Amino acid sequence: MKVFPAVDILDGTCVQLVQGDRKNSVAYGDPVLRAEEWLQQGADALHVINLDGAFGAADKNVGLIKEIIRSTGAEIQLGGGIRSTADAAGWLDAGVTRVIIGTLAADRPEAITDIADAYGKEAVMAGVDARGGKVVVHGWEETAGDFITMARAFEERGAGALLFTNVDVEGLCNGIAEEPVRRLREAVRIPVVASGGITTPQDVHIMREIGVEGIVLGSALYRGTITLKEAIEEAER
């Protein structure tokens, strides 16, 4: 199981949000330095989110993200503000490993197929951000359909993997909600990367037992409730 440290960027700064609310952001400095720091501590992949893009300002932070791509040379999955196949193509051509599309996948599922046809299935990860069992889109401000139904539809459209974020527990550092992750893992055949609430090595252990392909570590990693070393050791057992 792979561990993806999160580098979430808002107004040019690495931040962590609580429950996706930009009013509850905590700043953690230069995103490029943070990305390099996680790699130095043992990560071999990064989860980069352009939060300004998610909130509607897709042009923000482009230079910073490209600098992370150039300076690290790491595997990078990128999301936030990718609202068209052209946006996705631009980032894939710039060197990201895979794009994460959530709102685009929900609004135009055929975009998954278009990206997969052009760059391969492994280049497109569909985001399944769920609150109360319903997919939320447009910066988690609007509700779409049932998360299992939509996940299966994304798989059928050609997504190479799914990013499942449990919004109910995201950013709270109170632990995971196991049942939705199990349901999703059992419902699809493609790899699932899980995010939301992972706080302790025991949470990592449970995710590994469920059989997810990877986990994203955000708030807990930045607050120090779990170290990257602890997470990687548990993930690789």
mmCIF file of N, CA, C and O in Angstrom, residues 40-109:
data_model
loop_
_atom_site.group_PDB
_atom_site.id
_atom_site.type_symbol
_atom_site.label_atom_id
_atom_site.label_comp_id
_atom_site.label_asym_id
_atom_site.label_seq_id
_atom_site.Cartn_x
_atom_site.Cartn_y
_atom_site.Cartn_z
ATOM 1 N N GLN A 40 12.147 13.525 1.174
ATOM 2 C CA GLN A 40 13.349 13.262 1.962
ATOM 3 C C GLN A 40 13.064 12.332 3.142
ATOM 4 O O GLN A 40 13.930 11.579 3.580
ATOM 5 N N GLN A 41 11.809 12.363 3.623
ATOM 6 C CA GLN A 41 11.431 11.516 4.755
ATOM 7 C C GLN A 41 10.972 10.122 4.327
ATOM 8 O O GLN A 41 10.561 9.325 5.166
ATOM 9 N N GLY A 42 11.030 9.848 3.036
ATOM 10 C CA GLY A 42 10.749 8.483 2.597
ATOM 11 C C GLY A 42 9.601 8.302 1.642
ATOM 12 O O GLY A 42 9.384 7.190 1.141
ATOM 13 N N ALA A 43 8.823 9.344 1.376
ATOM 14 C CA ALA A 43 7.726 9.217 0.408
ATOM 15 C C ALA A 43 8.299 9.068 -0.995
ATOM 16 O O ALA A 43 9.371 9.592 -1.303
ATOM 17 N N ASP A 44 7.583 8.340 -1.847
ATOM 18 C CA ASP A 44 7.975 8.272 -3.254
ATOM 19 C C ASP A 44 6.855 8.749 -4.170
ATOM 20 O O ASP A 44 6.919 8.594 -5.386
ATOM 21 N N ALA A 45 5.826 9.341 -3.570
ATOM 22 C CA ALA A 45 4.702 9.869 -4.347
ATOM 23 C C ALA A 45 4.048 10.988 -3.548
ATOM 24 O O ALA A 45 4.131 11.020 -2.317
ATOM 25 N N LEU A 46 3.391 11.909 -4.262
ATOM 26 C CA LEU A 46 2.752 13.056 -3.628
ATOM 27 C C LEU A 46 1.324 13.221 -4.133
ATOM 28 O O LEU A 46 1.009 12.896 -5.280
ATOM 29 N N HIS A 47 0.490 13.756 -3.255
ATOM 30 C CA HIS A 47 -0.904 14.069 -3.568
ATOM 31 C C HIS A 47 -1.015 15.591 -3.520
ATOM 32 O O HIS A 47 -0.972 16.191 -2.445
ATOM 33 N N VAL A 48 -1.098 16.213 -4.676
ATOM 34 C CA VAL A 48 -1.077 17.673 -4.769
ATOM 35 C C VAL A 48 -2.456 18.177 -5.179
ATOM 36 O O VAL A 48 -3.018 17.714 -6.178
ATOM 37 N N ILE A 49 -2.983 19.125 -4.395
ATOM 38 C CA ILE A 49 -4.309 19.673 -4.689
ATOM 39 C C ILE A 49 -4.218 21.190 -4.811
ATOM 40 O O ILE A 49 -3.721 21.871 -3.907
ATOM 41 N N ASN A 50 -4.705 21.714 -5.921
ATOM 42 C CA ASN A 50 -4.813 23.151 -6.132
ATOM 43 C C ASN A 50 -6.158 23.595 -5.554
ATOM 44 O O ASN A 50 -7.182 23.564 -6.237
ATOM 45 N N LEU A 51 -6.146 23.996 -4.298
ATOM 46 C CA LEU A 51 -7.404 24.354 -3.641
ATOM 47 C C LEU A 51 -8.048 25.578 -4.282
ATOM 48 O O LEU A 51 -9.278 25.663 -4.355
ATOM 49 N N ASP A 52 -7.236 26.505 -4.733
ATOM 50 C CA ASP A 52 -7.812 27.657 -5.434
ATOM 51 C C ASP A 52 -8.580 27.192 -6.666
ATOM 52 O O ASP A 52 -9.638 27.722 -6.991
ATOM 53 N N GLY A 53 -8.027 26.183 -7.345
ATOM 54 C CA GLY A 53 -8.722 25.622 -8.492
ATOM 55 C C GLY A 53 -10.045 24.991 -8.111
ATOM 56 O O GLY A 53 -11.065 25.166 -8.792
ATOM 57 N N ALA A 54 -10.048 24.260 -6.993
ATOM 58 C CA ALA A 54 -11.278 23.631 -6.523
ATOM 59 C C ALA A 54 -12.343 24.673 -6.202
ATOM 60 O O ALA A 54 -13.544 24.413 -6.348
ATOM 61 N N PHE A 55 -11.894 25.861 -5.769
ATOM 62 C CA PHE A 55 -12.833 26.921 -5.424
ATOM 63 C C PHE A 55 -13.101 27.864 -6.588
ATOM 64 O O PHE A 55 -13.707 28.913 -6.409
ATOM 65 N N GLY A 56 -12.599 27.501 -7.795
ATOM 66 C CA GLY A 56 -12.967 28.252 -8.986
ATOM 67 C C GLY A 56 -11.896 29.116 -9.606
ATOM 68 O O GLY A 56 -12.158 29.793 -10.600
ATOM 69 N N ALA A 57 -10.680 29.108 -9.047
ATOM 70 C CA ALA A 57 -9.591 29.929 -9.605
ATOM 71 C C ALA A 57 -8.481 29.006 -10.102
ATOM 72 O O ALA A 57 -7.407 28.908 -9.516
ATOM 73 N N ALA A 58 -8.736 28.330 -11.212
ATOM 74 C CA ALA A 58 -7.851 27.275 -11.692
ATOM 75 C C ALA A 58 -6.478 27.784 -12.107
ATOM 76 O O ALA A 58 -5.507 27.020 -12.120
ATOM 77 N N ASP A 59 -6.370 29.067 -12.458
ATOM 78 C CA ASP A 59 -5.085 29.583 -12.917
ATOM 79 C C ASP A 59 -4.105 29.851 -11.782
ATOM 80 O O ASP A 59 -2.906 30.025 -12.019
ATOM 81 N N LYS A 60 -4.608 29.887 -10.551
ATOM 82 C CA LYS A 60 -3.719 30.139 -9.422
ATOM 83 C C LYS A 60 -2.831 28.930 -9.150
ATOM 84 O O LYS A 60 -3.240 27.786 -9.342
ATOM 85 N N ASN A 61 -1.629 29.207 -8.703
ATOM 86 C CA ASN A 61 -0.681 28.182 -8.232
ATOM 87 C C ASN A 61 -0.077 27.327 -9.344
ATOM 88 O O ASN A 61 0.638 26.367 -9.044
ATOM 89 N N VAL A 62 -0.344 27.655 -10.596
ATOM 90 C CA VAL A 62 0.174 26.838 -11.692
ATOM 91 C C VAL A 62 1.700 26.789 -11.657
ATOM 92 O O VAL A 62 2.309 25.719 -11.789
ATOM 93 N N GLY A 63 2.322 27.943 -11.463
ATOM 94 C CA GLY A 63 3.779 27.986 -11.416
ATOM 95 C C GLY A 63 4.351 27.159 -10.287
ATOM 96 O O GLY A 63 5.349 26.445 -10.463
ATOM 97 N N LEU A 64 3.717 27.230 -9.128
ATOM 98 C CA LEU A 64 4.179 26.453 -7.972
ATOM 99 C C LEU A 64 4.074 24.956 -8.234
ATOM 100 O O LEU A 64 4.986 24.195 -7.908
ATOM 101 N N ILE A 65 2.966 24.549 -8.801
ATOM 102 C CA ILE A 65 2.772 23.118 -9.065
ATOM 103 C C ILE A 65 3.786 22.622 -10.091
ATOM 104 O O ILE A 65 4.365 21.537 -9.935
ATOM 105 N N LYS A 66 4.033 23.426 -11.108
ATOM 106 C CA LYS A 66 5.036 23.023 -12.097
ATOM 107 C C LYS A 66 6.428 22.960 -11.481
ATOM 108 O O LYS A 66 7.250 22.121 -11.867
ATOM 109 N N GLU A 67 6.693 23.825 -10.510
ATOM 110 C CA GLU A 67 7.980 23.767 -9.813
ATOM 111 C C GLU A 67 8.095 22.492 -8.982
ATOM 112 O O GLU A 67 9.170 21.875 -8.921
ATOM 113 N N ILE A 68 7.000 22.064 -8.358
ATOM 114 C CA ILE A 68 7.011 20.793 -7.622
ATOM 115 C C ILE A 68 7.298 19.636 -8.574
ATOM 116 O O ILE A 68 8.097 18.751 -8.271
ATOM 117 N N ILE A 69 6.665 19.657 -9.737
ATOM 118 C CA ILE A 69 6.905 18.610 -10.738
ATOM 119 C C ILE A 69 8.376 18.584 -11.135
ATOM 120 O O ILE A 69 9.021 17.532 -11.157
ATOM 121 N N ARG A 70 8.926 19.779 -11.422
ATOM 122 C CA ARG A 70 10.311 19.872 -11.884
ATOM 123 C C ARG A 70 11.301 19.504 -10.785
ATOM 124 O O ARG A 70 12.264 18.768 -11.018
ATOM 125 N N SER A 71 11.094 20.012 -9.585
ATOM 126 C CA SER A 71 12.112 19.876 -8.541
ATOM 127 C C SER A 71 12.124 18.502 -7.889
ATOM 128 O O SER A 71 13.157 18.066 -7.386
ATOM 129 N N THR A 72 10.982 17.797 -7.894
ATOM 130 C CA THR A 72 10.932 16.511 -7.198
ATOM 131 C C THR A 72 11.104 15.321 -8.127
ATOM 132 O O THR A 72 11.699 14.313 -7.735
ATOM 133 N N GLY A 73 10.563 15.405 -9.334
ATOM 134 C CA GLY A 73 10.599 14.258 -10.232
ATOM 135 C C GLY A 73 9.831 13.066 -9.705
ATOM 136 O O GLY A 73 10.011 11.936 -10.167
ATOM 137 N N ALA A 74 8.939 13.297 -8.731
ATOM 138 C CA ALA A 74 8.222 12.213 -8.064
ATOM 139 C C ALA A 74 6.933 11.873 -8.795
ATOM 140 O O ALA A 74 6.445 12.625 -9.647
ATOM 141 N N GLU A 75 6.372 10.725 -8.431
ATOM 142 C CA GLU A 75 5.018 10.383 -8.862
ATOM 143 C C GLU A 75 4.061 11.376 -8.217
ATOM 144 O O GLU A 75 4.080 11.556 -6.998
ATOM 145 N N ILE A 76 3.237 12.007 -9.031
ATOM 146 C CA ILE A 76 2.320 13.024 -8.516
ATOM 147 C C ILE A 76 0.920 12.777 -9.049
ATOM 148 O O ILE A 76 0.723 12.632 -10.255
ATOM 149 N N GLN A 77 -0.030 12.720 -8.123
ATOM 150 C CA GLN A 77 -1.434 12.749 -8.519
ATOM 151 C C GLN A 77 -1.958 14.130 -8.162
ATOM 152 O O GLN A 77 -1.774 14.624 -7.046
ATOM 153 N N LEU A 78 -2.590 14.777 -9.151
ATOM 154 C CA LEU A 78 -2.957 16.187 -9.023
ATOM 155 C C LEU A 78 -4.441 16.387 -9.216
ATOM 156 O O LEU A 78 -5.033 15.867 -10.170
ATOM 157 N N GLY A 79 -5.044 17.169 -8.337
ATOM 158 C CA GLY A 79 -6.449 17.511 -8.464
ATOM 159 C C GLY A 79 -6.683 18.967 -8.103
ATOM 160 O O GLY A 79 -5.799 19.668 -7.625
ATOM 161 N N GLY A 80 -7.911 19.410 -8.362
ATOM 162 C CA GLY A 80 -8.293 20.775 -8.026
ATOM 163 C C GLY A 80 -8.392 21.664 -9.247
ATOM 164 O O GLY A 80 -7.377 22.030 -9.840
ATOM 165 N N GLY A 81 -9.594 21.962 -9.663
ATOM 166 C CA GLY A 81 -9.784 22.898 -10.757
ATOM 167 C C GLY A 81 -9.597 22.330 -12.143
ATOM 168 O O GLY A 81 -9.510 23.083 -13.112
ATOM 169 N N ILE A 82 -9.531 21.009 -12.269
ATOM 170 C CA ILE A 82 -9.414 20.387 -13.595
ATOM 171 C C ILE A 82 -10.828 20.207 -14.128
ATOM 172 O O ILE A 82 -11.516 19.252 -13.784
ATOM 173 N N ARG A 83 -11.254 21.160 -14.931
ATOM 174 C CA ARG A 83 -12.662 21.240 -15.324
ATOM 175 C C ARG A 83 -12.915 20.858 -16.775
ATOM 176 O O ARG A 83 -14.039 20.969 -17.262
ATOM 177 N N SER A 84 -11.858 20.434 -17.488
ATOM 178 C CA SER A 84 -12.035 20.055 -18.887
ATOM 179 C C SER A 84 -10.970 19.041 -19.261
ATOM 180 O O SER A 84 -9.961 18.880 -18.571
ATOM 181 N N THR A 85 -11.196 18.364 -20.383
ATOM 182 C CA THR A 85 -10.183 17.431 -20.867
ATOM 183 C C THR A 85 -8.915 18.185 -21.265
ATOM 184 O O THR A 85 -7.809 17.656 -21.140
ATOM 185 N N ALA A 86 -9.062 19.419 -21.712
ATOM 186 C CA ALA A 86 -7.887 20.225 -22.055
ATOM 187 C C ALA A 86 -7.058 20.534 -20.807
ATOM 188 O O ALA A 86 -5.820 20.497 -20.845
ATOM 189 N N ASP A 87 -7.730 20.849 -19.702
ATOM 190 C CA ASP A 87 -7.012 21.061 -18.431
ATOM 191 C C ASP A 87 -6.233 19.807 -18.052
ATOM 192 O O ASP A 87 -5.062 19.873 -17.660
ATOM 193 N N ALA A 88 -6.897 18.661 -18.147
ATOM 194 C CA ALA A 88 -6.257 17.396 -17.796
ATOM 195 C C ALA A 88 -5.051 17.130 -18.687
ATOM 196 O O ALA A 88 -3.966 16.766 -18.205
ATOM 197 N N ALA A 89 -5.224 17.348 -19.974
ATOM 198 C CA ALA A 89 -4.129 17.113 -20.920
ATOM 199 C C ALA A 89 -2.948 18.018 -20.620
ATOM 200 O O ALA A 89 -1.781 17.592 -20.686
ATOM 201 N N GLY A 90 -3.232 19.265 -20.277
ATOM 202 C CA GLY A 90 -2.160 20.202 -19.966
ATOM 203 C C GLY A 90 -1.299 19.743 -18.808
ATOM 204 O O GLY A 90 -0.065 19.815 -18.861
ATOM 205 N N TRP A 91 -1.945 19.229 -17.766
ATOM 206 C CA TRP A 91 -1.183 18.768 -16.595
ATOM 207 C C TRP A 91 -0.458 17.455 -16.881
ATOM 208 O O TRP A 91 0.675 17.262 -16.436
ATOM 209 N N LEU A 92 -1.068 16.572 -17.613
ATOM 210 C CA LEU A 92 -0.394 15.317 -17.955
ATOM 211 C C LEU A 92 0.815 15.587 -18.844
ATOM 212 O O LEU A 92 1.883 14.983 -18.669
ATOM 213 N N ASP A 93 0.662 16.516 -19.768
ATOM 214 C CA ASP A 93 1.794 16.892 -20.611
ATOM 215 C C ASP A 93 2.891 17.584 -19.803
ATOM 216 O O ASP A 93 4.075 17.509 -20.162
ATOM 217 N N ALA A 94 2.492 18.243 -18.708
ATOM 218 C CA ALA A 94 3.478 18.938 -17.856
ATOM 219 C C ALA A 94 4.243 17.979 -16.953
ATOM 220 O O ALA A 94 5.223 18.389 -16.328
ATOM 221 N N GLY A 95 3.763 16.733 -16.854
ATOM 222 C CA GLY A 95 4.543 15.759 -16.108
ATOM 223 C C GLY A 95 3.892 15.122 -14.906
ATOM 224 O O GLY A 95 4.535 14.311 -14.227
ATOM 225 N N VAL A 96 2.623 15.457 -14.605
ATOM 226 C CA VAL A 96 1.985 14.747 -13.491
ATOM 227 C C VAL A 96 1.690 13.310 -13.918
ATOM 228 O O VAL A 96 1.490 13.022 -15.105
ATOM 229 N N THR A 97 1.672 12.413 -12.957
ATOM 230 C CA THR A 97 1.467 10.999 -13.246
ATOM 231 C C THR A 97 0.015 10.707 -13.580
ATOM 232 O O THR A 97 -0.285 9.951 -14.501
ATOM 233 N N ARG A 98 -0.879 11.300 -12.788
ATOM 234 C CA ARG A 98 -2.312 11.116 -13.040
ATOM 235 C C ARG A 98 -3.067 12.353 -12.572
ATOM 236 O O ARG A 98 -2.632 13.043 -11.636
ATOM 237 N N VAL A 99 -4.166 12.619 -13.228
ATOM 238 C CA VAL A 99 -5.036 13.718 -12.815
ATOM 239 C C VAL A 99 -6.219 13.148 -12.042
ATOM 240 O O VAL A 99 -6.703 12.058 -12.341
ATOM 241 N N ILE A 100 -6.649 13.910 -11.048
ATOM 242 C CA ILE A 100 -7.833 13.545 -10.264
ATOM 243 C C ILE A 100 -8.973 14.437 -10.724
ATOM 244 O O ILE A 100 -8.875 15.664 -10.627
ATOM 245 N N ILE A 101 -10.020 13.834 -11.240
ATOM 246 C CA ILE A 101 -11.170 14.634 -11.668
ATOM 247 C C ILE A 101 -12.399 14.203 -10.874
ATOM 248 O O ILE A 101 -12.760 13.037 -10.855
ATOM 249 N N GLY A 102 -12.992 15.161 -10.204
ATOM 250 C CA GLY A 102 -14.172 14.897 -9.393
ATOM 251 C C GLY A 102 -15.402 15.543 -9.994
ATOM 252 O O GLY A 102 -16.299 14.871 -10.506
ATOM 253 N N THR A 103 -15.433 16.879 -9.961
ATOM 254 C CA THR A 103 -16.564 17.607 -10.521
ATOM 255 C C THR A 103 -16.710 17.313 -12.012
ATOM 256 O O THR A 103 -17.820 17.086 -12.506
ATOM 257 N N LEU A 104 -15.590 17.293 -12.739
ATOM 258 C CA LEU A 104 -15.640 17.003 -14.175
ATOM 259 C C LEU A 104 -16.190 15.601 -14.428
ATOM 260 O O LEU A 104 -17.007 15.395 -15.339
ATOM 261 N N ALA A 105 -15.757 14.636 -13.627
ATOM 262 C CA ALA A 105 -16.245 13.263 -13.802
ATOM 263 C C ALA A 105 -17.738 13.166 -13.541
ATOM 264 O O ALA A 105 -18.459 12.429 -14.223
ATOM 265 N N ALA A 106 -18.216 13.901 -12.532
ATOM 266 C CA ALA A 106 -19.643 13.862 -12.211
ATOM 267 C C ALA A 106 -20.474 14.586 -13.259
ATOM 268 O O ALA A 106 -21.554 14.117 -13.644
ATOM 269 N N ASP A 107 -19.979 15.734 -13.726
ATOM 270 C CA ASP A 107 -20.737 16.542 -14.686
ATOM 271 C C ASP A 107 -20.655 15.987 -16.102
ATOM 272 O O ASP A 107 -21.628 16.053 -16.860
ATOM 273 N N ARG A 108 -19.486 15.462 -16.478
ATOM 274 C CA ARG A 108 -19.278 14.963 -17.838
ATOM 275 C C ARG A 108 -18.496 13.650 -17.777
ATOM 276 O O ARG A 108 -17.277 13.616 -18.021
ATOM 277 N N PRO A 109 -19.156 12.556 -17.414
ATOM 278 C CA PRO A 109 -18.454 11.275 -17.280
ATOM 279 C C PRO A 109 -17.693 10.852 -18.529
ATOM 280 O O PRO A 109 -16.692 10.140 -18.421
#
